[in-house]
């Protein structure tokens, strides 16, 4: 229910008649009924806290019923980039100056025409507010209520007003993303200043064009006749980005409220980022950073993750309200050499629900092309049972070419039988791209996998490319064979992969003329045949396959080229069948 309808209904219920101040108090009470007890308590407590000490006359202890803007800036300044701080403060000041819900400063009700309201018209109303005007309880509660407890349409309306105080919509989305990443990382970083503008650039463009490109993931017709839809999509994306980047006064054709509402309502990923920010700033869902822990000798310092129950943490991770625990190269946001925190947020959102959170756990099979099957039986066990008392397993860096070495045999050792993985590559032209492989890596002569896999690009633009119904060529891994390609591949056909890394660990391929048939993806790298500069492989979660005979490893597995030479010379390899007694893949 909208704020206005909620207040009207509440007033009608209590048979209200009274002064303007009483009307505002009644409106406040009506809105507060929508907040759970904990959120309502925190919202009011924070307001009282900010009201204290605002008296500029010098008399200490004077009780205040409104917030001085300087005190607002002092409290939220460390948590928000300056333009975003101004957006929130001015919006609350505007709400504090109106006298009844119908006087809507965002242009969503009253005499304002929602189809013609623009950044310029909203900004003109905002400039009439004195920067020193105080924030009343009414302005405080009404703003947070409209941003968190109303319909998507009303939230979008007020968000349109918020972004007019930044230099452009693109800048506003980037600032929201930077601020929200602090809370999403759940204590891993201390300030939005640790996340640079470059770190969120690709994600910002992805969020801004998501509503245009979303149809690409599900529209099979684009495979049949791709040229026309792609041209139309590119034109629409270009025009929309021009409007999103347009600053006030740049052109008579400004970003309209209608265009903004269309974008906001269709971009769920941005709604999640904005929700993370609002709930942490104002409603007590705090995942702000805590002081760094004292590391043991030889360990890298990691900041303490915010304390919460395993059940609460797991639910928040599933909703992508906080990041999974991350075991990478360094503490966030530098846990990866190839991914920023914002990149990681988008990839994590795109990942399918882990199999250990579904009823299929315990009776899952590896899939076509796999030589290993799971044990039968259902019910809880392994990871699923642990989740009742333990947080989800961390996302772990299995392989980095910079730390593990540029070796395909080392890659095989590190990633085989480790569960679903994110494979990230960077070519010599600076393009960053990769794939999500839904099943355990194991060597074999043919494609296998599931339609939960996907390809993606990170730089220069962020895009997700999901499977089509053309074929089931999701993932491929082979080494040491004479007649088949040796390397790691995704999609397409043998020797014409959507993404491919050869076993020499130097040459790669992203073949798409005009698209990869499996994933409907264009060329991911700058050149179809590229040179690999760097590579990372991340374990999304441990394998859920319970194996009767866990594969063991021989020292000769690390030297497939030497083995091939010995085979060609017809030399008997006595140690080939001597296997290690336990799984040694995890070097940690």
mmCIF file with all atom_site columns, C-alpha atoms in Angstrom, residues 302-472:
data_model
loop_
_atom_site.group_PDB
_atom_site.id
_atom_site.type_symbol
_atom_site.label_atom_id
_atom_site.label_alt_id
_atom_site.label_comp_id
_atom_site.label_asym_id
_atom_site.label_entity_id
_atom_site.label_seq_id
_atom_site.pdbx_PDB_ins_code
_atom_site.Cartn_x
_atom_site.Cartn_y
_atom_site.Cartn_z
_atom_site.occupancy
_atom_site.B_iso_or_equiv
_atom_site.pdbx_formal_charge
_atom_site.auth_seq_id
_atom_site.auth_comp_id
_atom_site.auth_asym_id
_atom_site.auth_atom_id
_atom_site.pdbx_PDB_model_num
ATOM 1   C CA . UNK A 1 302 ? 41.513 -10.319 7.826   1.00 0.00 ? 302 UNK A CA 1
ATOM 2   C CA . UNK A 1 303 ? 38.861 -8.107  9.331   1.00 0.00 ? 303 UNK A CA 1
ATOM 3   C CA . UNK A 1 304 ? 36.288 -9.780  11.506  1.00 0.00 ? 304 UNK A CA 1
ATOM 4   C CA . UNK A 1 305 ? 33.065 -10.740 9.835   1.00 0.00 ? 305 UNK A CA 1
ATOM 5   C CA . UNK A 1 306 ? 30.012 -9.304  11.548  1.00 0.00 ? 306 UNK A CA 1
ATOM 6   C CA . UNK A 1 307 ? 28.756 -11.724 14.186  1.00 0.00 ? 307 UNK A CA 1
ATOM 7   C CA . UNK A 1 308 ? 25.448 -13.395 13.404  1.00 0.00 ? 308 UNK A CA 1
ATOM 8   C CA . UNK A 1 309 ? 23.934 -16.837 13.691  1.00 0.00 ? 309 UNK A CA 1
ATOM 9   C CA . UNK A 1 310 ? 24.718 -19.412 11.005  1.00 0.00 ? 310 UNK A CA 1
ATOM 10  C CA . UNK A 1 311 ? 21.041 -19.541 10.064  1.00 0.00 ? 311 UNK A CA 1
ATOM 11  C CA . UNK A 1 312 ? 20.831 -15.764 9.671   1.00 0.00 ? 312 UNK A CA 1
ATOM 12  C CA . UNK A 1 313 ? 24.056 -15.587 7.681   1.00 0.00 ? 313 UNK A CA 1
ATOM 13  C CA . UNK A 1 314 ? 23.020 -18.398 5.338   1.00 0.00 ? 314 UNK A CA 1
ATOM 14  C CA . UNK A 1 315 ? 19.669 -16.747 4.618   1.00 0.00 ? 315 UNK A CA 1
ATOM 15  C CA . UNK A 1 316 ? 21.328 -13.419 3.852   1.00 0.00 ? 316 UNK A CA 1
ATOM 16  C CA . UNK A 1 317 ? 23.890 -15.080 1.573   1.00 0.00 ? 317 UNK A CA 1
ATOM 17  C CA . UNK A 1 318 ? 21.122 -16.881 -0.323  1.00 0.00 ? 318 UNK A CA 1
ATOM 18  C CA . UNK A 1 319 ? 19.359 -13.559 -0.928  1.00 0.00 ? 319 UNK A CA 1
ATOM 19  C CA . UNK A 1 320 ? 22.692 -11.946 -1.873  1.00 0.00 ? 320 UNK A CA 1
ATOM 20  C CA . UNK A 1 321 ? 22.267 -9.397  0.915   1.00 0.00 ? 321 UNK A CA 1
ATOM 21  C CA . UNK A 1 322 ? 25.760 -10.255 2.151   1.00 0.00 ? 322 UNK A CA 1
ATOM 22  C CA . UNK A 1 323 ? 28.700 -11.908 0.439   1.00 0.00 ? 323 UNK A CA 1
ATOM 23  C CA . UNK A 1 324 ? 29.645 -15.505 1.075   1.00 0.00 ? 324 UNK A CA 1
ATOM 24  C CA . UNK A 1 325 ? 32.824 -15.933 3.048   1.00 0.00 ? 325 UNK A CA 1
ATOM 25  C CA . UNK A 1 326 ? 35.768 -15.472 0.703   1.00 0.00 ? 326 UNK A CA 1
ATOM 26  C CA . UNK A 1 327 ? 39.146 -17.177 0.855   1.00 0.00 ? 327 UNK A CA 1
ATOM 27  C CA . UNK A 1 328 ? 41.252 -15.462 -1.763  1.00 0.00 ? 328 UNK A CA 1
ATOM 28  C CA . UNK A 1 329 ? 44.640 -13.888 -2.304  1.00 0.00 ? 329 UNK A CA 1
ATOM 29  C CA . UNK A 1 330 ? 44.148 -11.044 0.178   1.00 0.00 ? 330 UNK A CA 1
ATOM 30  C CA . UNK A 1 331 ? 41.425 -9.451  2.322   1.00 0.00 ? 331 UNK A CA 1
ATOM 31  C CA . UNK A 1 332 ? 38.565 -7.861  0.406   1.00 0.00 ? 332 UNK A CA 1
ATOM 32  C CA . UNK A 1 333 ? 38.312 -5.848  -1.747  1.00 0.00 ? 333 UNK A CA 1
ATOM 33  C CA . UNK A 1 334 ? 41.654 -7.189  -3.062  1.00 0.00 ? 334 UNK A CA 1
ATOM 34  C CA . UNK A 1 335 ? 40.800 -10.865 -2.682  1.00 0.00 ? 335 UNK A CA 1
ATOM 35  C CA . UNK A 1 336 ? 41.108 -11.326 -6.451  1.00 0.00 ? 336 UNK A CA 1
ATOM 36  C CA . UNK A 1 337 ? 43.481 -9.883  -9.015  1.00 0.00 ? 337 UNK A CA 1
ATOM 37  C CA . UNK A 1 338 ? 40.784 -10.048 -11.697 1.00 0.00 ? 338 UNK A CA 1
ATOM 38  C CA . UNK A 1 339 ? 37.482 -9.311  -9.898  1.00 0.00 ? 339 UNK A CA 1
ATOM 39  C CA . UNK A 1 340 ? 36.366 -6.244  -7.982  1.00 0.00 ? 340 UNK A CA 1
ATOM 40  C CA . UNK A 1 341 ? 33.843 -6.539  -5.155  1.00 0.00 ? 341 UNK A CA 1
ATOM 41  C CA . UNK A 1 342 ? 31.117 -5.184  -7.450  1.00 0.00 ? 342 UNK A CA 1
ATOM 42  C CA . UNK A 1 343 ? 32.014 -7.749  -10.142 1.00 0.00 ? 343 UNK A CA 1
ATOM 43  C CA . UNK A 1 344 ? 31.831 -10.465 -7.535  1.00 0.00 ? 344 UNK A CA 1
ATOM 44  C CA . UNK A 1 345 ? 28.406 -9.233  -6.381  1.00 0.00 ? 345 UNK A CA 1
ATOM 45  C CA . UNK A 1 346 ? 26.979 -9.578  -9.894  1.00 0.00 ? 346 UNK A CA 1
ATOM 46  C CA . UNK A 1 347 ? 28.533 -12.999 -10.457 1.00 0.00 ? 347 UNK A CA 1
ATOM 47  C CA . UNK A 1 348 ? 27.281 -14.273 -7.128  1.00 0.00 ? 348 UNK A CA 1
ATOM 48  C CA . UNK A 1 349 ? 23.781 -13.063 -7.960  1.00 0.00 ? 349 UNK A CA 1
ATOM 49  C CA . UNK A 1 350 ? 23.937 -14.908 -11.289 1.00 0.00 ? 350 UNK A CA 1
ATOM 50  C CA . UNK A 1 351 ? 24.971 -18.216 -9.704  1.00 0.00 ? 351 UNK A CA 1
ATOM 51  C CA . UNK A 1 352 ? 22.302 -20.921 -9.354  1.00 0.00 ? 352 UNK A CA 1
ATOM 52  C CA . UNK A 1 353 ? 21.111 -22.046 -5.933  1.00 0.00 ? 353 UNK A CA 1
ATOM 53  C CA . UNK A 1 354 ? 23.697 -24.511 -4.584  1.00 0.00 ? 354 UNK A CA 1
ATOM 54  C CA . UNK A 1 355 ? 22.616 -28.114 -4.901  1.00 0.00 ? 355 UNK A CA 1
ATOM 55  C CA . UNK A 1 356 ? 23.143 -28.723 -1.194  1.00 0.00 ? 356 UNK A CA 1
ATOM 56  C CA . UNK A 1 357 ? 20.241 -26.340 -0.509  1.00 0.00 ? 357 UNK A CA 1
ATOM 57  C CA . UNK A 1 358 ? 17.838 -28.420 -2.604  1.00 0.00 ? 358 UNK A CA 1
ATOM 58  C CA . UNK A 1 359 ? 16.051 -31.704 -1.964  1.00 0.00 ? 359 UNK A CA 1
ATOM 59  C CA . UNK A 1 360 ? 18.227 -33.422 -4.574  1.00 0.00 ? 360 UNK A CA 1
ATOM 60  C CA . UNK A 1 361 ? 21.213 -33.493 -2.251  1.00 0.00 ? 361 UNK A CA 1
ATOM 61  C CA . UNK A 1 362 ? 22.373 -37.003 -1.495  1.00 0.00 ? 362 UNK A CA 1
ATOM 62  C CA . UNK A 1 363 ? 20.997 -38.499 -4.692  1.00 0.00 ? 363 UNK A CA 1
ATOM 63  C CA . UNK A 1 364 ? 22.755 -36.255 -7.200  1.00 0.00 ? 364 UNK A CA 1
ATOM 64  C CA . UNK A 1 365 ? 24.614 -37.658 -10.205 1.00 0.00 ? 365 UNK A CA 1
ATOM 65  C CA . UNK A 1 366 ? 27.465 -36.023 -12.026 1.00 0.00 ? 366 UNK A CA 1
ATOM 66  C CA . UNK A 1 367 ? 25.770 -36.037 -15.438 1.00 0.00 ? 367 UNK A CA 1
ATOM 67  C CA . UNK A 1 368 ? 26.494 -37.133 -18.993 1.00 0.00 ? 368 UNK A CA 1
ATOM 68  C CA . UNK A 1 369 ? 30.115 -37.686 -19.781 1.00 0.00 ? 369 UNK A CA 1
ATOM 69  C CA . UNK A 1 370 ? 31.016 -38.406 -16.167 1.00 0.00 ? 370 UNK A CA 1
ATOM 70  C CA . UNK A 1 371 ? 32.615 -41.629 -15.132 1.00 0.00 ? 371 UNK A CA 1
ATOM 71  C CA . UNK A 1 372 ? 31.591 -41.187 -11.523 1.00 0.00 ? 372 UNK A CA 1
ATOM 72  C CA . UNK A 1 373 ? 28.162 -41.536 -9.935  1.00 0.00 ? 373 UNK A CA 1
ATOM 73  C CA . UNK A 1 374 ? 26.931 -40.447 -6.539  1.00 0.00 ? 374 UNK A CA 1
ATOM 74  C CA . UNK A 1 375 ? 25.835 -42.753 -3.842  1.00 0.00 ? 375 UNK A CA 1
ATOM 75  C CA . UNK A 1 376 ? 22.130 -43.305 -3.655  1.00 0.00 ? 376 UNK A CA 1
ATOM 76  C CA . UNK A 1 377 ? 19.886 -42.215 -0.859  1.00 0.00 ? 377 UNK A CA 1
ATOM 77  C CA . UNK A 1 378 ? 18.304 -38.968 0.228   1.00 0.00 ? 378 UNK A CA 1
ATOM 78  C CA . UNK A 1 379 ? 17.866 -36.987 3.387   1.00 0.00 ? 379 UNK A CA 1
ATOM 79  C CA . UNK A 1 380 ? 20.258 -34.603 5.065   1.00 0.00 ? 380 UNK A CA 1
ATOM 80  C CA . UNK A 1 381 ? 23.958 -35.182 5.184   1.00 0.00 ? 381 UNK A CA 1
ATOM 81  C CA . UNK A 1 382 ? 27.344 -33.577 4.628   1.00 0.00 ? 382 UNK A CA 1
ATOM 82  C CA . UNK A 1 383 ? 27.170 -29.886 3.838   1.00 0.00 ? 383 UNK A CA 1
ATOM 83  C CA . UNK A 1 384 ? 23.401 -29.642 4.141   1.00 0.00 ? 384 UNK A CA 1
ATOM 84  C CA . UNK A 1 385 ? 23.445 -30.935 7.696   1.00 0.00 ? 385 UNK A CA 1
ATOM 85  C CA . UNK A 1 386 ? 26.328 -28.633 8.651   1.00 0.00 ? 386 UNK A CA 1
ATOM 86  C CA . UNK A 1 387 ? 24.380 -25.595 7.447   1.00 0.00 ? 387 UNK A CA 1
ATOM 87  C CA . UNK A 1 388 ? 22.065 -25.938 10.416  1.00 0.00 ? 388 UNK A CA 1
ATOM 88  C CA . UNK A 1 389 ? 24.908 -24.869 12.716  1.00 0.00 ? 389 UNK A CA 1
ATOM 89  C CA . UNK A 1 390 ? 27.649 -23.609 10.389  1.00 0.00 ? 390 UNK A CA 1
ATOM 90  C CA . UNK A 1 391 ? 27.768 -20.818 7.779   1.00 0.00 ? 391 UNK A CA 1
ATOM 91  C CA . UNK A 1 392 ? 27.880 -21.752 4.125   1.00 0.00 ? 392 UNK A CA 1
ATOM 92  C CA . UNK A 1 393 ? 31.290 -22.958 2.953   1.00 0.00 ? 393 UNK A CA 1
ATOM 93  C CA . UNK A 1 394 ? 33.462 -20.083 1.714   1.00 0.00 ? 394 UNK A CA 1
ATOM 94  C CA . UNK A 1 395 ? 34.123 -19.377 -1.916  1.00 0.00 ? 395 UNK A CA 1
ATOM 95  C CA . UNK A 1 396 ? 37.757 -20.401 -2.237  1.00 0.00 ? 396 UNK A CA 1
ATOM 96  C CA . UNK A 1 397 ? 40.489 -19.571 -4.709  1.00 0.00 ? 397 UNK A CA 1
ATOM 97  C CA . UNK A 1 398 ? 41.628 -22.941 -6.054  1.00 0.00 ? 398 UNK A CA 1
ATOM 98  C CA . UNK A 1 399 ? 44.065 -21.747 -8.695  1.00 0.00 ? 399 UNK A CA 1
ATOM 99  C CA . UNK A 1 400 ? 45.828 -18.539 -9.686  1.00 0.00 ? 400 UNK A CA 1
ATOM 100 C CA . UNK A 1 401 ? 48.348 -18.484 -12.505 1.00 0.00 ? 401 UNK A CA 1
ATOM 101 C CA . UNK A 1 402 ? 50.256 -15.788 -10.597 1.00 0.00 ? 402 UNK A CA 1
ATOM 102 C CA . UNK A 1 403 ? 50.610 -17.800 -7.390  1.00 0.00 ? 403 UNK A CA 1
ATOM 103 C CA . UNK A 1 404 ? 50.245 -21.407 -8.583  1.00 0.00 ? 404 UNK A CA 1
ATOM 104 C CA . UNK A 1 405 ? 52.218 -21.035 -11.797 1.00 0.00 ? 405 UNK A CA 1
ATOM 105 C CA . UNK A 1 406 ? 51.231 -20.984 -15.461 1.00 0.00 ? 406 UNK A CA 1
ATOM 106 C CA . UNK A 1 407 ? 50.912 -24.749 -15.728 1.00 0.00 ? 407 UNK A CA 1
ATOM 107 C CA . UNK A 1 408 ? 48.021 -26.766 -17.127 1.00 0.00 ? 408 UNK A CA 1
ATOM 108 C CA . UNK A 1 409 ? 48.992 -29.851 -15.110 1.00 0.00 ? 409 UNK A CA 1
ATOM 109 C CA . UNK A 1 410 ? 48.892 -27.767 -11.915 1.00 0.00 ? 410 UNK A CA 1
ATOM 110 C CA . UNK A 1 411 ? 45.492 -26.447 -12.978 1.00 0.00 ? 411 UNK A CA 1
ATOM 111 C CA . UNK A 1 412 ? 44.231 -30.014 -13.340 1.00 0.00 ? 412 UNK A CA 1
ATOM 112 C CA . UNK A 1 413 ? 45.475 -30.951 -9.890  1.00 0.00 ? 413 UNK A CA 1
ATOM 113 C CA . UNK A 1 414 ? 43.925 -27.908 -8.245  1.00 0.00 ? 414 UNK A CA 1
ATOM 114 C CA . UNK A 1 415 ? 40.472 -27.941 -9.822  1.00 0.00 ? 415 UNK A CA 1
ATOM 115 C CA . UNK A 1 416 ? 39.586 -31.603 -10.414 1.00 0.00 ? 416 UNK A CA 1
ATOM 116 C CA . UNK A 1 417 ? 36.706 -32.982 -8.304  1.00 0.00 ? 417 UNK A CA 1
ATOM 117 C CA . UNK A 1 418 ? 36.329 -29.728 -6.337  1.00 0.00 ? 418 UNK A CA 1
ATOM 118 C CA . UNK A 1 419 ? 32.705 -28.897 -7.120  1.00 0.00 ? 419 UNK A CA 1
ATOM 119 C CA . UNK A 1 420 ? 31.242 -26.037 -9.193  1.00 0.00 ? 420 UNK A CA 1
ATOM 120 C CA . UNK A 1 421 ? 33.764 -23.385 -10.208 1.00 0.00 ? 421 UNK A CA 1
ATOM 121 C CA . UNK A 1 422 ? 34.110 -19.886 -11.615 1.00 0.00 ? 422 UNK A CA 1
ATOM 122 C CA . UNK A 1 423 ? 36.835 -19.756 -14.267 1.00 0.00 ? 423 UNK A CA 1
ATOM 123 C CA . UNK A 1 424 ? 38.154 -16.243 -14.937 1.00 0.00 ? 424 UNK A CA 1
ATOM 124 C CA . UNK A 1 425 ? 40.630 -15.331 -17.683 1.00 0.00 ? 425 UNK A CA 1
ATOM 125 C CA . UNK A 1 426 ? 42.386 -12.152 -18.768 1.00 0.00 ? 426 UNK A CA 1
ATOM 126 C CA . UNK A 1 427 ? 43.852 -11.850 -22.257 1.00 0.00 ? 427 UNK A CA 1
ATOM 127 C CA . UNK A 1 428 ? 46.808 -9.745  -23.325 1.00 0.00 ? 428 UNK A CA 1
ATOM 128 C CA . UNK A 1 429 ? 44.432 -7.006  -24.537 1.00 0.00 ? 429 UNK A CA 1
ATOM 129 C CA . UNK A 1 430 ? 43.069 -6.496  -21.020 1.00 0.00 ? 430 UNK A CA 1
ATOM 130 C CA . UNK A 1 431 ? 39.695 -8.169  -21.593 1.00 0.00 ? 431 UNK A CA 1
ATOM 131 C CA . UNK A 1 432 ? 38.409 -10.188 -18.614 1.00 0.00 ? 432 UNK A CA 1
ATOM 132 C CA . UNK A 1 433 ? 35.890 -12.991 -19.149 1.00 0.00 ? 433 UNK A CA 1
ATOM 133 C CA . UNK A 1 434 ? 35.115 -16.517 -18.063 1.00 0.00 ? 434 UNK A CA 1
ATOM 134 C CA . UNK A 1 435 ? 32.606 -19.213 -17.270 1.00 0.00 ? 435 UNK A CA 1
ATOM 135 C CA . UNK A 1 436 ? 30.693 -20.891 -14.482 1.00 0.00 ? 436 UNK A CA 1
ATOM 136 C CA . UNK A 1 437 ? 31.027 -24.693 -14.606 1.00 0.00 ? 437 UNK A CA 1
ATOM 137 C CA . UNK A 1 438 ? 28.224 -26.332 -12.658 1.00 0.00 ? 438 UNK A CA 1
ATOM 138 C CA . UNK A 1 439 ? 29.795 -29.751 -12.304 1.00 0.00 ? 439 UNK A CA 1
ATOM 139 C CA . UNK A 1 440 ? 33.062 -31.128 -10.957 1.00 0.00 ? 440 UNK A CA 1
ATOM 140 C CA . UNK A 1 441 ? 35.966 -30.994 -13.351 1.00 0.00 ? 441 UNK A CA 1
ATOM 141 C CA . UNK A 1 442 ? 37.144 -34.427 -14.512 1.00 0.00 ? 442 UNK A CA 1
ATOM 142 C CA . UNK A 1 443 ? 38.981 -35.482 -17.619 1.00 0.00 ? 443 UNK A CA 1
ATOM 143 C CA . UNK A 1 444 ? 37.064 -37.151 -20.433 1.00 0.00 ? 444 UNK A CA 1
ATOM 144 C CA . UNK A 1 445 ? 36.771 -37.312 -24.214 1.00 0.00 ? 445 UNK A CA 1
ATOM 145 C CA . UNK A 1 446 ? 33.494 -35.419 -24.552 1.00 0.00 ? 446 UNK A CA 1
ATOM 146 C CA . UNK A 1 447 ? 31.375 -32.525 -23.330 1.00 0.00 ? 447 UNK A CA 1
ATOM 147 C CA . UNK A 1 448 ? 29.288 -32.837 -20.170 1.00 0.00 ? 448 UNK A CA 1
ATOM 148 C CA . UNK A 1 449 ? 27.689 -30.539 -17.579 1.00 0.00 ? 449 UNK A CA 1
ATOM 149 C CA . UNK A 1 450 ? 24.286 -28.946 -16.959 1.00 0.00 ? 450 UNK A CA 1
ATOM 150 C CA . UNK A 1 451 ? 22.289 -26.003 -18.225 1.00 0.00 ? 451 UNK A CA 1
ATOM 151 C CA . UNK A 1 452 ? 23.037 -24.152 -14.984 1.00 0.00 ? 452 UNK A CA 1
ATOM 152 C CA . UNK A 1 453 ? 26.430 -23.234 -16.457 1.00 0.00 ? 453 UNK A CA 1
ATOM 153 C CA . UNK A 1 454 ? 26.996 -19.888 -18.189 1.00 0.00 ? 454 UNK A CA 1
ATOM 154 C CA . UNK A 1 455 ? 29.623 -17.668 -19.815 1.00 0.00 ? 455 UNK A CA 1
ATOM 155 C CA . UNK A 1 456 ? 30.297 -14.053 -18.854 1.00 0.00 ? 456 UNK A CA 1
ATOM 156 C CA . UNK A 1 457 ? 32.379 -10.976 -19.592 1.00 0.00 ? 457 UNK A CA 1
ATOM 157 C CA . UNK A 1 458 ? 33.749 -8.580  -16.946 1.00 0.00 ? 458 UNK A CA 1
ATOM 158 C CA . UNK A 1 459 ? 35.841 -6.079  -18.924 1.00 0.00 ? 459 UNK A CA 1
ATOM 159 C CA . UNK A 1 460 ? 35.171 -3.954  -20.836 1.00 0.00 ? 460 UNK A CA 1
ATOM 160 C CA . UNK A 1 461 ? 31.481 -4.692  -20.144 1.00 0.00 ? 461 UNK A CA 1
ATOM 161 C CA . UNK A 1 462 ? 29.733 -7.018  -17.719 1.00 0.00 ? 462 UNK A CA 1
ATOM 162 C CA . UNK A 1 463 ? 27.385 -9.531  -19.371 1.00 0.00 ? 463 UNK A CA 1
ATOM 163 C CA . UNK A 1 464 ? 25.962 -12.968 -18.546 1.00 0.00 ? 464 UNK A CA 1
ATOM 164 C CA . UNK A 1 465 ? 25.308 -15.498 -21.334 1.00 0.00 ? 465 UNK A CA 1
ATOM 165 C CA . UNK A 1 466 ? 23.150 -18.473 -20.395 1.00 0.00 ? 466 UNK A CA 1
ATOM 166 C CA . UNK A 1 467 ? 22.598 -21.724 -22.340 1.00 0.00 ? 467 UNK A CA 1
ATOM 167 C CA . UNK A 1 468 ? 20.251 -22.158 -25.273 1.00 0.00 ? 468 UNK A CA 1
ATOM 168 C CA . UNK A 1 469 ? 18.437 -25.301 -26.380 1.00 0.00 ? 469 UNK A CA 1
ATOM 169 C CA . UNK A 1 470 ? 20.799 -25.919 -29.294 1.00 0.00 ? 470 UNK A CA 1
ATOM 170 C CA . UNK A 1 471 ? 23.116 -28.475 -27.635 1.00 0.00 ? 471 UNK A CA 1
ATOM 171 C CA . UNK A 1 472 ? 24.455 -29.692 -24.291 1.00 0.00 ? 472 UNK A CA 1
#
